[in-house]
Coordinates of C-alpha atoms in Angstrom, one line a residue:
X1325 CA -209.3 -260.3 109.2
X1326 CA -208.6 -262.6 111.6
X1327 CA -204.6 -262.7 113.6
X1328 CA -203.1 -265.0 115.5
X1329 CA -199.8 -263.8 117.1
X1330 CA -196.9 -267.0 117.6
X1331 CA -194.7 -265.6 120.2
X1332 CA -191.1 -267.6 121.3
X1333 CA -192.0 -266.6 124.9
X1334 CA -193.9 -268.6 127.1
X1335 CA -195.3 -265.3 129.0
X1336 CA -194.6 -262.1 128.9
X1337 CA -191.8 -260.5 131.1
X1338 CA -191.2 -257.0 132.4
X1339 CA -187.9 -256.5 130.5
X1340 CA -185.5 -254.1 128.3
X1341 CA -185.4 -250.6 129.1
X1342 CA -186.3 -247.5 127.0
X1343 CA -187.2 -247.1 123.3
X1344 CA -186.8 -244.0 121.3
X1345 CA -189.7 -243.3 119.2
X1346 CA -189.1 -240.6 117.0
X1347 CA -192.0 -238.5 115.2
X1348 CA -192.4 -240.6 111.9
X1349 CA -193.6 -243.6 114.1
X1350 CA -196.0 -241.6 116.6
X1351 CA -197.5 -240.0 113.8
X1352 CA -198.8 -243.6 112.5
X1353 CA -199.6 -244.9 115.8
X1354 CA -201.9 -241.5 116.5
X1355 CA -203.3 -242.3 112.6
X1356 CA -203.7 -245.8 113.3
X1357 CA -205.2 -246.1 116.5
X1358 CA -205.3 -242.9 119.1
X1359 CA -206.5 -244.8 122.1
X1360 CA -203.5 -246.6 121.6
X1361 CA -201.5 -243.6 120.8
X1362 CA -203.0 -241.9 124.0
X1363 CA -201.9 -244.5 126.0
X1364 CA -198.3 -244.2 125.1
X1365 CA -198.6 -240.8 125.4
X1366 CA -199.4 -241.5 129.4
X1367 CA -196.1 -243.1 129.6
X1368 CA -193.9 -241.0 127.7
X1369 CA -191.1 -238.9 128.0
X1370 CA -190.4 -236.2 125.6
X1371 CA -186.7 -235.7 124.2
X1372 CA -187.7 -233.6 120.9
X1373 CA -188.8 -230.8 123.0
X1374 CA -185.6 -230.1 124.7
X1375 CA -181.9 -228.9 123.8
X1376 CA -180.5 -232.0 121.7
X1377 CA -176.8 -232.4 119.9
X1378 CA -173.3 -233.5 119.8
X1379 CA -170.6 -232.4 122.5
X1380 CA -166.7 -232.0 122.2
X1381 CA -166.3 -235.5 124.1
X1382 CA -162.6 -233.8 125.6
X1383 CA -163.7 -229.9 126.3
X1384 CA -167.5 -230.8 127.1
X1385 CA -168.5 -227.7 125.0
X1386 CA -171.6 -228.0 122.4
X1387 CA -170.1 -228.7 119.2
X1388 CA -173.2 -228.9 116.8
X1389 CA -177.0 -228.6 118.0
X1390 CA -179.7 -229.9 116.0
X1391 CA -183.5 -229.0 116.3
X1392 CA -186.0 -231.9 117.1
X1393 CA -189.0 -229.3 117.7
X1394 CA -189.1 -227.3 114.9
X1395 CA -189.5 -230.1 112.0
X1396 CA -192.4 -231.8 114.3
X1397 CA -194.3 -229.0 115.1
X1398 CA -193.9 -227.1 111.4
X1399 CA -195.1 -230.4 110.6
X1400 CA -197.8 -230.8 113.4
X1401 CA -196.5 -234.4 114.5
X1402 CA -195.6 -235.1 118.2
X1403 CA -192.1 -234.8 119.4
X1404 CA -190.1 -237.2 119.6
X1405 CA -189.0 -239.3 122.7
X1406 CA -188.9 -242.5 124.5
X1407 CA -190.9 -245.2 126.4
X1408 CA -190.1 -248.5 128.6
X1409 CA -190.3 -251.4 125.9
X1410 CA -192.3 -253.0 129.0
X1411 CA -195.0 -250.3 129.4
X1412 CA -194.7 -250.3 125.2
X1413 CA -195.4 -254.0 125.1
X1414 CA -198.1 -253.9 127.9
X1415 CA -200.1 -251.1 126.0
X1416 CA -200.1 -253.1 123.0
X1417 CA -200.9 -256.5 124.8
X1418 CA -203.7 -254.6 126.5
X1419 CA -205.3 -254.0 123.4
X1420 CA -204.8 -257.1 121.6
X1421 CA -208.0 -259.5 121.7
X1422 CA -208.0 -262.4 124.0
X1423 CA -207.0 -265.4 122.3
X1424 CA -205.1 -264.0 119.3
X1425 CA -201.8 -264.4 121.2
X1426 CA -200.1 -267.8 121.7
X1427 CA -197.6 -268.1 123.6
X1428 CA -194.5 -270.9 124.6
X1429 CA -193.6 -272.3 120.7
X1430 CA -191.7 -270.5 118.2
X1431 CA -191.7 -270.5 114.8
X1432 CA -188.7 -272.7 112.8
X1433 CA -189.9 -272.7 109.4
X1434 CA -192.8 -272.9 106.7
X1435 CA -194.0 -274.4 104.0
X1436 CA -196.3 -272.8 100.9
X1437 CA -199.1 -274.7 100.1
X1438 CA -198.7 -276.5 96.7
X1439 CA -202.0 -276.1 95.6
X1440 CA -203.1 -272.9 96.0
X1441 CA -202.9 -270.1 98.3
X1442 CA -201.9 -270.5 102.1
X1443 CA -199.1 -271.6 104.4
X1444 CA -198.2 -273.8 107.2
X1445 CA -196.2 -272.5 109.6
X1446 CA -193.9 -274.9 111.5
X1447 CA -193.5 -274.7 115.0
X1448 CA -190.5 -276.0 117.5
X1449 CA -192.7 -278.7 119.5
X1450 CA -193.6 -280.1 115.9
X1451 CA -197.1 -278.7 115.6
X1452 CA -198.5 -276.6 112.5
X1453 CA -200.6 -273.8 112.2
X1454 CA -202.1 -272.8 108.8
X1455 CA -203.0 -269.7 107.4
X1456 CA -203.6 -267.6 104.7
X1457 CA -200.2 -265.2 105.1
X1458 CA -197.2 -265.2 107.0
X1459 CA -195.8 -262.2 108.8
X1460 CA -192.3 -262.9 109.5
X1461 CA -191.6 -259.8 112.7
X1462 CA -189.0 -262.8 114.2
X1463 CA -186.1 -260.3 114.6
X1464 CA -182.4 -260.5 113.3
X1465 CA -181.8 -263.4 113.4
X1466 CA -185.1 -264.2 111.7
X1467 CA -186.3 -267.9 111.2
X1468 CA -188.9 -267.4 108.8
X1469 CA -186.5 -265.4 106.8
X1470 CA -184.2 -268.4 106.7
X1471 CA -186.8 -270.5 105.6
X1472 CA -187.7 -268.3 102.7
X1473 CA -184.2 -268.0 101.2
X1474 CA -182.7 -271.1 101.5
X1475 CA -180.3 -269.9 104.1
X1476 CA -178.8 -270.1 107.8
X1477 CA -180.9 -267.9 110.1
X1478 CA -177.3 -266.7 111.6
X1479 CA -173.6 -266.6 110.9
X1480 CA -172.1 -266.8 107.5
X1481 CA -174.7 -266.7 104.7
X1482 CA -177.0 -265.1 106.8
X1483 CA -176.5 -261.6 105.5
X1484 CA -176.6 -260.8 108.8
X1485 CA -173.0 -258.4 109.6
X1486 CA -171.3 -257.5 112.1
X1487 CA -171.1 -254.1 112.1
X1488 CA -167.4 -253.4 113.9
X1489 CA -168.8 -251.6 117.0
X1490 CA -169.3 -253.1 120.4
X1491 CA -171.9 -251.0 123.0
X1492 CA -171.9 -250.7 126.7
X1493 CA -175.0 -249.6 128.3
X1494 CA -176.3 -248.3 131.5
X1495 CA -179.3 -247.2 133.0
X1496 CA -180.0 -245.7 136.4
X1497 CA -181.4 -243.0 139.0
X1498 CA -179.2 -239.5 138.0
X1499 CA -179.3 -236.2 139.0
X1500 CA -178.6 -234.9 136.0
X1501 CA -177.5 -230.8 136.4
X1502 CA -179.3 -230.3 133.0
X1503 CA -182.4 -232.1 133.7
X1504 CA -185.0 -230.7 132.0
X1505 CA -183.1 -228.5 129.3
X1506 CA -181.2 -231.3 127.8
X1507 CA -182.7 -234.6 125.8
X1508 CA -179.5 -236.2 124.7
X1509 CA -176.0 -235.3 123.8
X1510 CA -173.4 -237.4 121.8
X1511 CA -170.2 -237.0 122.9
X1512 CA -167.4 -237.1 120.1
X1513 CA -163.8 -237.6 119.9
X1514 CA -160.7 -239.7 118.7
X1515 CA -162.0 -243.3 117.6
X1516 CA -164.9 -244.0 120.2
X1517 CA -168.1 -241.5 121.3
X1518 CA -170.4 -241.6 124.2
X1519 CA -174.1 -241.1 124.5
X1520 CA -176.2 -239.8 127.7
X1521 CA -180.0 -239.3 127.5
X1522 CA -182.6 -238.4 129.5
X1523 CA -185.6 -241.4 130.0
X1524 CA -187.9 -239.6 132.1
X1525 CA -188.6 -240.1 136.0
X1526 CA -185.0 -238.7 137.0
X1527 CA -183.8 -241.8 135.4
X1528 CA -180.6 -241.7 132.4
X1529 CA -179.3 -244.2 129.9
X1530 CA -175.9 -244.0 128.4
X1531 CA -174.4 -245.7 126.0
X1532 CA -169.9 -246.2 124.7
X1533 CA -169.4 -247.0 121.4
X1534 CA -166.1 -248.5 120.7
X1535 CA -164.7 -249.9 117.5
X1536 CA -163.8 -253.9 118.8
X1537 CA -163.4 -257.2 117.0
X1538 CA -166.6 -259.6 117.7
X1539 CA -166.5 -261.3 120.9
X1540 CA -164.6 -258.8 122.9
X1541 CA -166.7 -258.8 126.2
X1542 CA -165.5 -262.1 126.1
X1543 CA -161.9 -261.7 125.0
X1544 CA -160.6 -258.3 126.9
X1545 CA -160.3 -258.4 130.7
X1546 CA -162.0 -256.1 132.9
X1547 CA -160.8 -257.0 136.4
X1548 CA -161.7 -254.1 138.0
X1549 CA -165.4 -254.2 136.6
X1550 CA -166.9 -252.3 133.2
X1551 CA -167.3 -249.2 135.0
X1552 CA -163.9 -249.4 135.6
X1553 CA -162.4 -250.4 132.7
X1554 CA -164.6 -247.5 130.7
X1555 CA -163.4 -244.9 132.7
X1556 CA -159.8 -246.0 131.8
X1557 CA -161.2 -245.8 128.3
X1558 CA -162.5 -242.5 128.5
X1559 CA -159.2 -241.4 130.2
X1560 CA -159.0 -237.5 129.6
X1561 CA -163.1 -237.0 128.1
X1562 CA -165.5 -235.2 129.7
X1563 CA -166.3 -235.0 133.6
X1564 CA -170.0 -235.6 132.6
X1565 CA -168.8 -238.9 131.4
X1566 CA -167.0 -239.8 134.0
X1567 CA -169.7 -238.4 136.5
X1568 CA -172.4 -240.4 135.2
X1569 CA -169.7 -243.5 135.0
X1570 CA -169.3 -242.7 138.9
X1571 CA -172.5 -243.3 139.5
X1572 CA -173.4 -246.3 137.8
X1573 CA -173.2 -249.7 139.7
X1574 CA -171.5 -252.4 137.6
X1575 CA -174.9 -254.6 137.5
X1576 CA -176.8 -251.9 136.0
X1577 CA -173.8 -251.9 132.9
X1578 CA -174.4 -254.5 129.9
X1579 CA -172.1 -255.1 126.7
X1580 CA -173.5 -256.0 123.5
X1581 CA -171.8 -256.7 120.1
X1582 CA -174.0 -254.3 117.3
X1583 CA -175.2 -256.6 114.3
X1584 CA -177.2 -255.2 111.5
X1585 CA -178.4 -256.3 107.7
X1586 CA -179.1 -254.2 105.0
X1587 CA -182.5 -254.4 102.7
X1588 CA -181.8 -256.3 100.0
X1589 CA -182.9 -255.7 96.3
X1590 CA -181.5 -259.0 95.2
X1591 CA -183.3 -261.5 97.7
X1592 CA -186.9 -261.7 98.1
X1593 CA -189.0 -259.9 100.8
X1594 CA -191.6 -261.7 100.4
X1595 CA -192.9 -265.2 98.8
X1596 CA -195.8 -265.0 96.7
X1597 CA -198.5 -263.6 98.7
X1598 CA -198.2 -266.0 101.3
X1599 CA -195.5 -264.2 103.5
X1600 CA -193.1 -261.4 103.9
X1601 CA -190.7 -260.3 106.4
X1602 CA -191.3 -257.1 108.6
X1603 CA -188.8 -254.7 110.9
X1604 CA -185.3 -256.5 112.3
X1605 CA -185.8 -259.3 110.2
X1606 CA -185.3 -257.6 106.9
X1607 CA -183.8 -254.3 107.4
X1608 CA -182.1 -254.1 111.2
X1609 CA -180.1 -251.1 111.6
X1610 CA -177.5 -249.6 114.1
X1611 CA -179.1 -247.9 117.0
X1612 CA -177.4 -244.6 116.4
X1613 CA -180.9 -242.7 114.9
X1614 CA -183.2 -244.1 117.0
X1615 CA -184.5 -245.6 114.0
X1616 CA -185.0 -249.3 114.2
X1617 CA -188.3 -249.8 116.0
X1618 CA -189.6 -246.7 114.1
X1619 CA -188.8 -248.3 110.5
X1620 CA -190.9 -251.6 111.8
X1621 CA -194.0 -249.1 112.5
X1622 CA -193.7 -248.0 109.0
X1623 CA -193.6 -251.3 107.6
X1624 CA -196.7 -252.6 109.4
X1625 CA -198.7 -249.3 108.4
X1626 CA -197.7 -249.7 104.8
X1627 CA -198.8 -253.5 105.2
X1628 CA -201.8 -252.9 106.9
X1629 CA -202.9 -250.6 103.6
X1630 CA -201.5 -253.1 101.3
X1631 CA -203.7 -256.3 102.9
X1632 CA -206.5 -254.4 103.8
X1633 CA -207.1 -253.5 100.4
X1634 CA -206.8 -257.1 99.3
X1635 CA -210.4 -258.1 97.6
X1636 CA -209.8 -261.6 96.4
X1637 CA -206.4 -264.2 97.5
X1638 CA -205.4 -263.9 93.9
X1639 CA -204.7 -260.2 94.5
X1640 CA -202.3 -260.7 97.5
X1641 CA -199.0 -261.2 96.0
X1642 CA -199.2 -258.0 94.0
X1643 CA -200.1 -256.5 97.5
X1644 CA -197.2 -258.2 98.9
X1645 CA -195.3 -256.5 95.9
X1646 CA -196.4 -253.5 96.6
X1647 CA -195.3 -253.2 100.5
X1648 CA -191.9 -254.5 99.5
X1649 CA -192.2 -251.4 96.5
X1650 CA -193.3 -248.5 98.7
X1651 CA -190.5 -249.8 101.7
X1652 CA -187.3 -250.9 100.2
X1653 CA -185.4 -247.7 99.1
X1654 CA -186.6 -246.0 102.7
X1655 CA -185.8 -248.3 104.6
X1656 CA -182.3 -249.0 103.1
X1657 CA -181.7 -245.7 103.3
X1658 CA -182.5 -245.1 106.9
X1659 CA -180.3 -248.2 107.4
X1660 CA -177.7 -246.5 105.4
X1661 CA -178.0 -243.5 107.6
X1662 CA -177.6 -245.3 110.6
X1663 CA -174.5 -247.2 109.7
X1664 CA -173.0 -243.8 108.0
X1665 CA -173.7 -242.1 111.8
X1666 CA -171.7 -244.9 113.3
X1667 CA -168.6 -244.9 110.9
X1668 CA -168.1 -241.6 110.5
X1669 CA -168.5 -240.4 114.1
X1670 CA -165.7 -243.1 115.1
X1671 CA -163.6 -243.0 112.0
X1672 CA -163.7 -239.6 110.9
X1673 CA -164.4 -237.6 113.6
X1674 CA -161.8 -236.1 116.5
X1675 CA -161.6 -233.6 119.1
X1676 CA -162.4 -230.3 116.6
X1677 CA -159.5 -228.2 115.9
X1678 CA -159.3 -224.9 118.1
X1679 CA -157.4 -221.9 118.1
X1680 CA -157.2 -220.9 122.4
X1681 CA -155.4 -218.2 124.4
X1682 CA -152.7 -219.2 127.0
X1683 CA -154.2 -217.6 129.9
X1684 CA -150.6 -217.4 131.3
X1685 CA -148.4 -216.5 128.1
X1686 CA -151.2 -214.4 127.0
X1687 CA -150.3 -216.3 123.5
X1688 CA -151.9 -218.3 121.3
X1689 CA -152.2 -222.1 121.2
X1690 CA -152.9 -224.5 118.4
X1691 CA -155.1 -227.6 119.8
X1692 CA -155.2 -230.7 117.4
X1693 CA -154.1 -229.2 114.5
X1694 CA -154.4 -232.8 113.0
X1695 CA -156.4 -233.5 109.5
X1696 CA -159.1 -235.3 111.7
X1697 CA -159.3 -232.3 114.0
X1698 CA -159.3 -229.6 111.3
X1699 CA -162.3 -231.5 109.2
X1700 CA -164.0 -231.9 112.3
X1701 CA -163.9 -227.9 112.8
X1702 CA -164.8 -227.3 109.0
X1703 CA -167.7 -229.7 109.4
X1704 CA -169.1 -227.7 112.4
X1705 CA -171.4 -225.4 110.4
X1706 CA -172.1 -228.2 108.2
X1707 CA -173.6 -230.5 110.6
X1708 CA -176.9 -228.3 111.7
X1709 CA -178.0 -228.3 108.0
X1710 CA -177.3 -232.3 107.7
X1711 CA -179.5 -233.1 110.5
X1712 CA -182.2 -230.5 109.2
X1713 CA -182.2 -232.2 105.7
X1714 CA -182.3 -235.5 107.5
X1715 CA -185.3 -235.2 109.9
X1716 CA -187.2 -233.7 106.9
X1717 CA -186.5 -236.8 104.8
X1718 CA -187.4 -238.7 108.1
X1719 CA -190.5 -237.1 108.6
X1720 CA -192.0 -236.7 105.2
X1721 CA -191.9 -239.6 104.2
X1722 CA -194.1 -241.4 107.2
X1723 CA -197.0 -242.6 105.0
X1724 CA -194.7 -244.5 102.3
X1725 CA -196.9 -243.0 99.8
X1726 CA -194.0 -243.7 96.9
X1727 CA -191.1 -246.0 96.8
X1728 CA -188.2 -242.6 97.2
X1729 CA -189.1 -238.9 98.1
X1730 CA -186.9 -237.5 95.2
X1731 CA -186.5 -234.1 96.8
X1732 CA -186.1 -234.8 100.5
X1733 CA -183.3 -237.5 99.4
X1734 CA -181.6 -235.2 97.3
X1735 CA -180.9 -233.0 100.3
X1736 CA -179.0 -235.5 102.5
X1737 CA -177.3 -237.3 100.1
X1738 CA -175.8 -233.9 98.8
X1739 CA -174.6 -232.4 102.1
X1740 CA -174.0 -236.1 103.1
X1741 CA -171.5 -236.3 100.4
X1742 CA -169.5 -233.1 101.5
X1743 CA -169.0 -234.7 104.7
X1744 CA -167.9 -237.8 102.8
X1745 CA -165.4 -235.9 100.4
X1746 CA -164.3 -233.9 103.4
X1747 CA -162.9 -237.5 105.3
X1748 CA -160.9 -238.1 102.6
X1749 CA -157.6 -238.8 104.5
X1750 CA -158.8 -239.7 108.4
X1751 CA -159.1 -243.2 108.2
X1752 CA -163.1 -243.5 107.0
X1753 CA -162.3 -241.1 103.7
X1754 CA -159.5 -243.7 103.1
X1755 CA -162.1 -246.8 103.5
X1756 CA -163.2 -245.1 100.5
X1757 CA -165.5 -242.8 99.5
X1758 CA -167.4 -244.9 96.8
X1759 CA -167.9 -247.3 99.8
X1760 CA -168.8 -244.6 101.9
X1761 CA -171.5 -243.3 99.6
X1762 CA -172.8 -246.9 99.0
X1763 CA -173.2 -247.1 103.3
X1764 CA -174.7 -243.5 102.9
X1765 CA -177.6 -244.7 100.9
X1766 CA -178.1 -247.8 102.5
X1767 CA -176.0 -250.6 99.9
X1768 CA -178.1 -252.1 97.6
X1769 CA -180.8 -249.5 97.9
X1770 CA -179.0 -247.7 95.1
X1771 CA -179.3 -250.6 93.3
X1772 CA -183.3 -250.4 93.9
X1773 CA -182.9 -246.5 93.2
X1774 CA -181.7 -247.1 90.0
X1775 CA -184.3 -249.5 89.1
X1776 CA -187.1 -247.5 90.3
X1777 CA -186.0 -244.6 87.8

């Protein structure tokens, strides 16, 4: 088979910071190719290995662990972590043939070939480049996927949505006082939750997740810098927020608006056996399970089975079929975790409901005794079983072998609904809970669901 990669870029530039790649996604690379694998392995640090889990974002105590080890290794896949997307990048340039990659002209559009199989792929300076298939892995704001549905590659019409959250990031040198024992914690609380994780090397990326209209780095004034202005945020969390706040510079700080687009059953993947879109450009997902990279892996190692099987060009659109068959319902419903983790972390969770003793009075006090508060307590126990049911669906189903794992779904979208029913009255159980269940298994994937029974 022979490739020819059309990259945007006109070189390659040391740039992005750290990737999670979570167990699903090593096990295929390791499948696939374990030089490769090995090589990322050289670079890699290990987050599944350590203590991982959400904090009380006001008290600082552990609220809810959840166990990244035990579901690899009963599973005998490698724990999960995360890698520069440079070294990532170079690792896979390095063992890319010469010549396959061209770089400096990006791809605006195609057209099928009217009489018979093929494609010509149309390029910004004007030139085309035919082929026999098109692999559409342009991102979310995809070009090729435009082309194929008749639609603008951005804004309205797009199916592209703006998912209500805004993120600031940071990344720096930390001495961290759990270095070592810790991989990540998620800091909860009222409206807004904060991130820290360890990236190997004595270095740490964070991340604040606040609920803001589109545009707002723009539109809301931080005189004082974003370190600053998160701190006054944050007013009252955690002193490990604020520590880890204290120490970052304001150029090491960006802001990014979160988009995302759910799989769609009702428009195409894929167009004839000519192309098909792949990762960000079809299914990109909120960054809240590490997910999005990961569920790109999958597609190209359900592709990669699909093509290579491919005996005659007459046979490719059923193989084109087939990818879109084995990945739809997974992938929406990874997306649909992803967005669920976001809205009910910000909507329906608070600072849990506590029962304390006044160390003076010697009496007892009642701490945020609101309805937010007391499902956030009740939820507690919940929680551990939710991410145990949700790394088993996650890591099952790596190979794609059918379009929905019945039984590991089942799971989730059981305990998932408790957690649902249970925000009935903070302001995410009054979005709705139909709604809610719709996010939970990624929007029109129960649409799919339904027609795969």
């Amino acid at each position: 088979m022979n490739v020819t990669v059309l990259e945007r870029t006109d070189r390659f530039k040391r740039f992005g910071g750290p990737i999670q790649l979570a167990s699903n996604a090593l096990q295929i690379m390791k499948d696939m190719d374990e030089d490769l694998f090995n090589g990322v392995m050289e670079k890699f640090t290990f987050t599944g290995d350590k203590m991982n889990g959400i904090k009380d974002g006001i008290r600082s105590e552990w609220y809810a662990k959840f166990d990244l080890a035990g579901p690899a290794e009963s599973r005998n896949m490698p724990y999960t972590g995360v890698i520069d997307r440079p070294d990532l990048q170079e690792i896979y340039l390095n063992a890319v043939p010469k010549g396959v990659i061209h770089n400096g002209d990006a791809v605006v559009g195609y057209k099928k070939n009217p009489k018979g199989p093929g494609v010509k792929v149309q390029m910004e300076s004007g030139k085309e480049v035919e082929g026999d298939i098109l692999i559409g892995a342009d991102g979310i704001w995809s070009a090729v996927r435009a082309s194929m549905r008749d639609e603008p590659a951005k804004g309205d019409g797009s199916g592209v949505a703006y998912s209500g959250y805004t993120v600031f990031a940071g990344e720096l040198k930390y001495d961290s006082p759990d270095n070592g024992e810790v991989g990540y914690k998620v800091y909860i609380g009222p409206g807004q939750y904060f991130v820290i994780t360890d990236i190997g090397n004595g270095c740490y990326q964070w991340y604040a997740f606040l609920a803001r209209a589109p545009g707002s780095a723009e539109t809301e004034e931080k005189p004082n810098g974003a370190g600053s202005y998160l701190k006054d945020i944050f007013t009252g969390w955690s002193p490990e927020i604020h520590a880890i706040l204290d120490a970052t510079k304001d150029y090491e700080i960006e802001q990014r608006d979160l988009y995302d687009r759910p799989p769609s059953v009702l428009k195409s993947w894929t167009d004839g056996g000519s192309v098909a879109l792949l990762g960000d450009s079809v299914h990109a997902m909120m960054p809240n399970l590490g997910q999005g990279g990961c569920q790109a892996i999958e597609d190209a190692y359900v592709l990669v089975q699909e093509l290579g099987g491919a005996k005659r060009r007459s046979s490719l659109e059923s193989k084109m079929m087939n990818y879109r068959g084995r990945r739809l319902i997974r992938s929406a419903a990874v997306h649909g975790l992803s967005r669920f983790a976001s809205d009910i972390i910000i909507l329906g969770f608070d600072t849990p409901a506590k029962i304390v003793k006044d160390e003076k009075t010697g009496g007892l006090r009642f701490e945020n005794f609101n309805y937010a508060g007391v499902v956030t307590k009740i939820l507690q126990p919940i929680l551990p079983i939710f991410f145990m049911l949700q790394f088993a669906f996650l890591y099952d189903g790596w190979k794609n072998e059918a379009a929905i794992d019945f039984k590991a779904t089942a799971g989730f979208v059981a305990v998932g609904g408790i957690i649902l029913l249970l925000g009935v009255g903070t302001e995410a159980g009054l979005a709705g809970v139909g709604v809610a269940f719709e996010t939970l298994l990624g929007g029109e994937a129960l649409d799919a669901f339904l027609l795969n029974l």
